[in-house]
Amino acid sequence: LGGGEHRATGLAQLALGPYAGREVVRHGHRAVGPRHRDRVRIRPEPPGRAVSDSGAEDGRAALRAGDLLLYAQPAVDLRSGEVAHREVLVRMRGSADSLVPASDVLAAAAQEPGLCAEIDRWVVDKALASLANGSRGTRLHINLSGETLNDGRALARFVRVLHGAADRTRWLGLEIGEAAIQRNVVAASAAARQLAATGCPLVLDGFTGTQAAFEQLQRLPLDQVKIDGPVTRELMNEDADDATLRAI
């Protein structure tokens, strides 16, 4: 990033669910393939700092103080082994070098009108700057909040930023959560068309395979669909519904 060369380690992240002990290792090996089995390590998640009841203030203060951090998680094409894109993830710097997960920060920030959209604009500014400084060649993906999608003013500001970086938008994927769309399908569909017009590829995140979700696919100008984790696990079962599998 930023025109410099960096070494990166790819991680296969496992949601443990019902697995434990040897089962974790066995399924982890299946996930990463035989070539990298000797590199599998099972490590506990480092402790993070809890967000206070005034999480919105925490998030806004972190934004102003430069305590929000971005991590680029590679998504690997299992057929080629190449990095297809990198998903830009937000974290907040906590005490004693701990990290607060974005889900905790944004859940609290959602209670403060305008803050999620403000974080979205900060993320897109950083992503576009990274692409301008030599990170092209591998697409970056960023996640949009429901607030940006459903607030006309916030969306207009976001779209203006993208139009001002037309030479980089094809390298910037925008991930829209299915849950955010379902809150207001009409407004989200209109927002998706505006975002697609900027040249950014659109990604539906958290596709659940329900009837309502399939209807959304027909409304939205999508380039990619990310199937929700529980749906993927269900499709791996021998009893998975063949009709649903073929439809997806």
CSV table of C-alpha atoms in Angstrom, one decimal:
chain,number,residue,atom,x,y,z
A,1,LEU,CA,0.0,0.0,0.0
A,2,GLY,CA,1.1,3.6,-0.5
A,3,GLY,CA,3.5,2.6,-3.3
A,4,GLY,CA,5.7,0.5,-0.9
A,5,GLU,CA,6.3,-3.2,-0.8
A,6,HIS,CA,4.8,-5.1,2.2
A,7,ARG,CA,4.9,-8.7,3.3
A,8,ALA,CA,1.4,-10.1,4.1
A,9,THR,CA,0.2,-13.3,5.7
A,10,GLY,CA,-3.1,-14.8,4.5
A,11,LEU,CA,-5.4,-16.2,7.2
A,12,ALA,CA,-8.2,-18.7,6.9
A,13,GLN,CA,-10.5,-17.5,9.6
A,14,LEU,CA,-12.8,-20.2,11.1
A,15,ALA,CA,-16.0,-19.6,12.9
A,16,LEU,CA,-15.7,-22.4,15.5
A,17,GLY,CA,-19.4,-23.1,16.0
A,18,PRO,CA,-19.8,-26.6,17.3
A,19,TYR,CA,-16.3,-27.7,16.5
A,20,ALA,CA,-13.6,-28.0,19.2
A,21,GLY,CA,-10.1,-29.5,19.5
A,22,ARG,CA,-9.2,-31.9,16.7
A,23,GLU,CA,-12.4,-31.0,14.8
A,24,VAL,CA,-11.2,-27.4,14.5
A,25,VAL,CA,-7.8,-28.5,13.1
A,26,ARG,CA,-9.4,-31.0,10.7
A,27,HIS,CA,-11.9,-28.6,9.3
A,28,GLY,CA,-9.2,-25.8,9.2
A,29,HIS,CA,-7.0,-28.1,7.1
A,30,ARG,CA,-9.9,-28.7,4.7
A,31,ALA,CA,-10.4,-25.0,4.4
A,32,VAL,CA,-6.8,-24.1,3.4
A,33,GLY,CA,-6.0,-27.1,1.3
A,34,PRO,CA,-3.1,-29.6,1.4
A,35,ARG,CA,-0.4,-27.2,0.3
A,36,HIS,CA,-0.6,-25.0,3.4
A,37,ARG,CA,-1.7,-27.5,6.1
A,38,ASP,CA,1.7,-27.2,7.9
A,39,ARG,CA,1.0,-23.5,8.3
A,40,VAL,CA,-2.3,-23.8,10.1
A,41,ARG,CA,-2.2,-22.3,13.6
A,42,ILE,CA,-5.1,-22.1,16.1
A,43,ARG,CA,-4.9,-19.0,18.2
A,44,PRO,CA,-7.3,-17.3,20.5
A,45,GLU,CA,-8.7,-13.9,19.6
A,46,PRO,CA,-6.7,-11.1,21.4
A,47,PRO,CA,-8.8,-9.3,24.0
A,48,GLY,CA,-10.4,-6.1,22.9
A,49,ARG,CA,-11.7,-3.1,24.7
A,50,ALA,CA,-15.4,-2.9,25.3
A,51,VAL,CA,-17.3,0.0,23.9
A,52,SER,CA,-18.8,2.2,26.6
A,53,ASP,CA,-22.5,3.1,26.7
A,54,SER,CA,-21.5,6.3,25.0
A,55,GLY,CA,-20.1,4.4,22.0
A,56,ALA,CA,-21.1,7.1,19.6
A,57,GLU,CA,-18.9,9.6,21.4
A,58,ASP,CA,-16.1,7.0,21.4
A,59,GLY,CA,-16.4,6.6,17.7
A,60,ARG,CA,-16.5,10.3,16.9
A,61,ALA,CA,-13.6,11.0,19.2
A,62,ALA,CA,-11.6,8.2,17.6
A,63,LEU,CA,-12.4,9.6,14.2
A,64,ARG,CA,-11.1,13.0,15.2
A,65,ALA,CA,-8.1,11.7,17.1
A,66,GLY,CA,-7.0,9.4,14.3
A,67,ASP,CA,-7.7,6.3,16.4
A,68,LEU,CA,-9.7,4.5,13.7
A,69,LEU,CA,-7.6,2.0,11.8
A,70,LEU,CA,-8.0,0.2,8.5
A,71,TYR,CA,-7.0,-3.4,7.8
A,72,ALA,CA,-7.0,-5.0,4.3
A,73,GLN,CA,-8.1,-8.6,4.5
A,74,PRO,CA,-7.3,-10.6,1.3
A,75,ALA,CA,-10.0,-12.7,-0.4
A,76,VAL,CA,-8.4,-15.5,-2.3
A,77,ASP,CA,-9.8,-17.1,-5.5
A,78,LEU,CA,-9.8,-20.8,-4.5
A,79,ARG,CA,-9.4,-21.9,-8.2
A,80,SER,CA,-6.4,-19.8,-9.0
A,81,GLY,CA,-4.9,-19.2,-5.5
A,82,GLU,CA,-4.7,-15.4,-6.4
A,83,VAL,CA,-6.0,-12.6,-4.3
A,84,ALA,CA,-9.3,-11.5,-5.9
A,85,HIS,CA,-9.7,-8.4,-3.8
A,86,ARG,CA,-9.0,-7.0,-0.3
A,87,GLU,CA,-11.8,-6.1,2.0
A,88,VAL,CA,-11.1,-2.9,4.0
A,89,LEU,CA,-12.1,-3.4,7.6
A,90,VAL,CA,-12.4,-0.8,10.3
A,91,ARG,CA,-11.0,-1.2,13.8
A,92,MET,CA,-10.7,1.3,16.7
A,93,ARG,CA,-7.6,1.6,18.8
A,94,GLY,CA,-8.3,0.8,22.4
A,95,SER,CA,-6.3,0.9,25.6
A,96,ALA,CA,-3.1,-1.1,26.0
A,97,ASP,CA,-2.8,-1.6,22.2
A,98,SER,CA,-6.1,-3.6,22.1
A,99,LEU,CA,-8.5,-3.2,19.1
A,100,VAL,CA,-12.2,-2.7,19.3
A,101,PRO,CA,-14.0,-4.6,16.5
A,102,ALA,CA,-15.9,-2.5,14.0
A,103,SER,CA,-19.2,-4.3,14.7
A,104,ASP,CA,-19.0,-3.0,18.3
A,105,VAL,CA,-18.1,0.6,17.3
A,106,LEU,CA,-20.7,0.8,14.5
A,107,ALA,CA,-23.5,-0.7,16.5
A,108,ALA,CA,-23.0,2.0,19.1
A,109,ALA,CA,-22.4,4.7,16.5
A,110,ALA,CA,-25.7,3.8,14.8
A,111,GLN,CA,-27.5,5.4,17.7
A,112,GLU,CA,-25.9,8.8,16.8
A,113,PRO,CA,-27.4,10.2,13.5
A,114,GLY,CA,-24.8,11.0,10.9
A,115,LEU,CA,-21.9,9.1,12.5
A,116,CYS,CA,-22.0,6.0,10.4
A,117,ALA,CA,-22.2,8.0,7.2
A,118,GLU,CA,-19.2,10.1,8.5
A,119,ILE,CA,-17.2,6.9,9.0
A,120,ASP,CA,-18.2,5.7,5.5
A,121,ARG,CA,-16.8,8.9,4.0
A,122,TRP,CA,-13.6,8.6,6.0
A,123,VAL,CA,-13.1,5.0,4.8
A,124,VAL,CA,-13.8,5.9,1.2
A,125,ASP,CA,-11.3,8.8,1.3
A,126,LYS,CA,-8.6,6.5,2.7
A,127,ALA,CA,-9.3,3.8,0.2
A,128,LEU,CA,-9.2,6.2,-2.8
A,129,ALA,CA,-6.0,7.7,-1.5
A,130,SER,CA,-4.5,4.2,-1.2
A,131,LEU,CA,-5.5,3.5,-4.8
A,132,ALA,CA,-4.0,6.8,-5.9
A,133,ASN,CA,-0.7,5.9,-4.2
A,134,GLY,CA,-0.1,2.7,-6.1
A,135,SER,CA,-2.5,0.1,-4.8
A,136,ARG,CA,-4.2,-0.4,-8.1
A,137,GLY,CA,-4.1,-3.9,-9.7
A,138,THR,CA,-6.0,-5.5,-6.8
A,139,ARG,CA,-9.5,-4.3,-6.0
A,140,LEU,CA,-10.4,-2.9,-2.6
A,141,HIS,CA,-13.8,-3.5,-1.1
A,142,ILE,CA,-15.4,-1.3,1.5
A,143,ASN,CA,-18.7,-1.7,3.4
A,144,LEU,CA,-21.4,0.9,3.3
A,145,SER,CA,-23.7,1.5,6.2
A,146,GLY,CA,-27.5,1.6,5.9
A,147,GLU,CA,-27.3,5.2,6.9
A,148,THR,CA,-25.4,6.2,3.8
A,149,LEU,CA,-27.8,4.2,1.6
A,150,ASN,CA,-31.0,5.6,3.1
A,151,ASP,CA,-30.0,9.2,3.8
A,152,GLY,CA,-30.3,11.3,0.7
A,153,ARG,CA,-27.8,13.9,1.8
A,154,ALA,CA,-25.2,11.5,3.0
A,155,LEU,CA,-25.5,9.5,-0.2
A,156,ALA,CA,-25.2,12.6,-2.4
A,157,ARG,CA,-21.9,13.6,-0.6
A,158,PHE,CA,-20.6,10.0,-0.9
A,159,VAL,CA,-21.4,9.9,-4.6
A,160,ARG,CA,-19.7,13.3,-5.2
A,161,VAL,CA,-16.5,11.9,-3.7
A,162,LEU,CA,-16.6,8.9,-6.0
A,163,HIS,CA,-17.3,11.0,-9.1
A,164,GLY,CA,-14.3,13.1,-8.2
A,165,ALA,CA,-12.1,9.9,-8.4
A,166,ALA,CA,-13.4,8.5,-11.6
A,167,ASP,CA,-10.0,7.1,-12.6
A,168,ARG,CA,-10.0,4.8,-9.5
A,169,THR,CA,-13.6,3.7,-9.0
A,170,ARG,CA,-13.4,0.5,-11.0
A,171,TRP,CA,-10.9,-0.7,-8.4
A,172,LEU,CA,-13.2,0.1,-5.5
A,173,GLY,CA,-16.0,-2.4,-4.8
A,174,LEU,CA,-18.9,-1.3,-2.6
A,175,GLU,CA,-20.4,-3.9,-0.4
A,176,ILE,CA,-24.1,-3.4,0.6
A,177,GLY,CA,-25.6,-5.5,3.3
A,178,GLU,CA,-28.8,-7.4,2.6
A,179,ALA,CA,-30.2,-6.3,6.0
A,180,ALA,CA,-29.6,-2.6,5.2
A,181,ILE,CA,-31.4,-3.0,1.9
A,182,GLN,CA,-34.4,-4.7,3.5
A,183,ARG,CA,-35.0,-1.7,5.8
A,184,ASN,CA,-36.1,0.4,2.7
A,185,VAL,CA,-35.9,-1.6,-0.5
A,186,VAL,CA,-37.1,1.3,-2.7
A,187,ALA,CA,-34.6,3.8,-1.4
A,188,ALA,CA,-31.7,1.3,-1.3
A,189,SER,CA,-32.4,0.3,-4.9
A,190,ALA,CA,-32.3,3.9,-6.1
A,191,ALA,CA,-29.1,4.4,-4.1
A,192,ALA,CA,-27.5,1.3,-5.7
A,193,ARG,CA,-28.2,2.7,-9.1
A,194,GLN,CA,-26.5,6.0,-8.2
A,195,LEU,CA,-23.5,4.2,-6.8
A,196,ALA,CA,-23.3,1.9,-9.9
A,197,ALA,CA,-23.2,5.0,-12.1
A,198,THR,CA,-19.9,6.1,-10.4
A,199,GLY,CA,-18.2,3.0,-12.0
A,200,CYS,CA,-17.7,1.1,-8.7
A,201,PRO,CA,-18.6,-2.6,-8.8
A,202,LEU,CA,-21.5,-3.3,-6.4
A,203,VAL,CA,-21.5,-6.4,-4.1
A,204,LEU,CA,-24.5,-7.7,-2.1
A,205,ASP,CA,-23.2,-8.8,1.3
A,206,GLY,CA,-24.9,-11.4,3.5
A,207,PHE,CA,-27.2,-13.0,0.8
A,208,THR,CA,-29.5,-15.3,2.7
A,209,GLY,CA,-31.3,-17.1,-0.2
A,210,THR,CA,-34.8,-16.1,1.0
A,211,GLN,CA,-37.5,-15.2,-1.4
A,212,ALA,CA,-37.1,-11.5,-0.5
A,213,ALA,CA,-33.4,-11.8,-1.1
A,214,PHE,CA,-33.9,-13.3,-4.6
A,215,GLU,CA,-36.3,-10.4,-5.4
A,216,GLN,CA,-33.5,-8.0,-4.4
A,217,LEU,CA,-31.2,-9.5,-7.0
A,218,GLN,CA,-33.5,-8.5,-9.7
A,219,ARG,CA,-33.7,-4.9,-8.5
A,220,LEU,CA,-30.1,-4.2,-7.9
A,221,PRO,CA,-27.3,-3.6,-10.5
A,222,LEU,CA,-24.9,-6.1,-8.8
A,223,ASP,CA,-21.5,-7.4,-9.9
A,224,GLN,CA,-21.0,-9.9,-7.1
A,225,VAL,CA,-23.0,-11.7,-4.4
A,226,LYS,CA,-21.5,-12.8,-1.1
A,227,ILE,CA,-23.5,-15.7,0.4
A,228,ASP,CA,-24.1,-15.5,4.1
A,229,GLY,CA,-22.0,-17.9,6.2
A,230,PRO,CA,-24.9,-20.0,7.7
A,231,VAL,CA,-26.3,-20.5,4.2
A,232,THR,CA,-22.9,-21.7,2.9
A,233,ARG,CA,-22.7,-24.2,5.8
A,234,GLU,CA,-26.2,-25.4,5.1
A,235,LEU,CA,-25.4,-25.9,1.4
A,236,MET,CA,-22.5,-28.2,2.4
A,237,ASN,CA,-24.9,-30.6,4.1
A,238,GLU,CA,-26.0,-33.7,2.2
A,239,ASP,CA,-29.6,-32.7,2.9
A,240,ALA,CA,-29.3,-29.3,1.3
A,241,ASP,CA,-32.2,-28.3,-0.9
A,242,ASP,CA,-31.2,-28.9,-4.5
A,243,ALA,CA,-33.6,-26.3,-5.9
A,244,THR,CA,-32.1,-23.6,-3.6
A,245,LEU,CA,-28.6,-24.6,-4.5
A,246,ARG,CA,-29.3,-24.4,-8.2
A,247,ALA,CA,-31.0,-21.0,-7.8
A,248,ILE,CA,-28.0,-19.5,-5.9
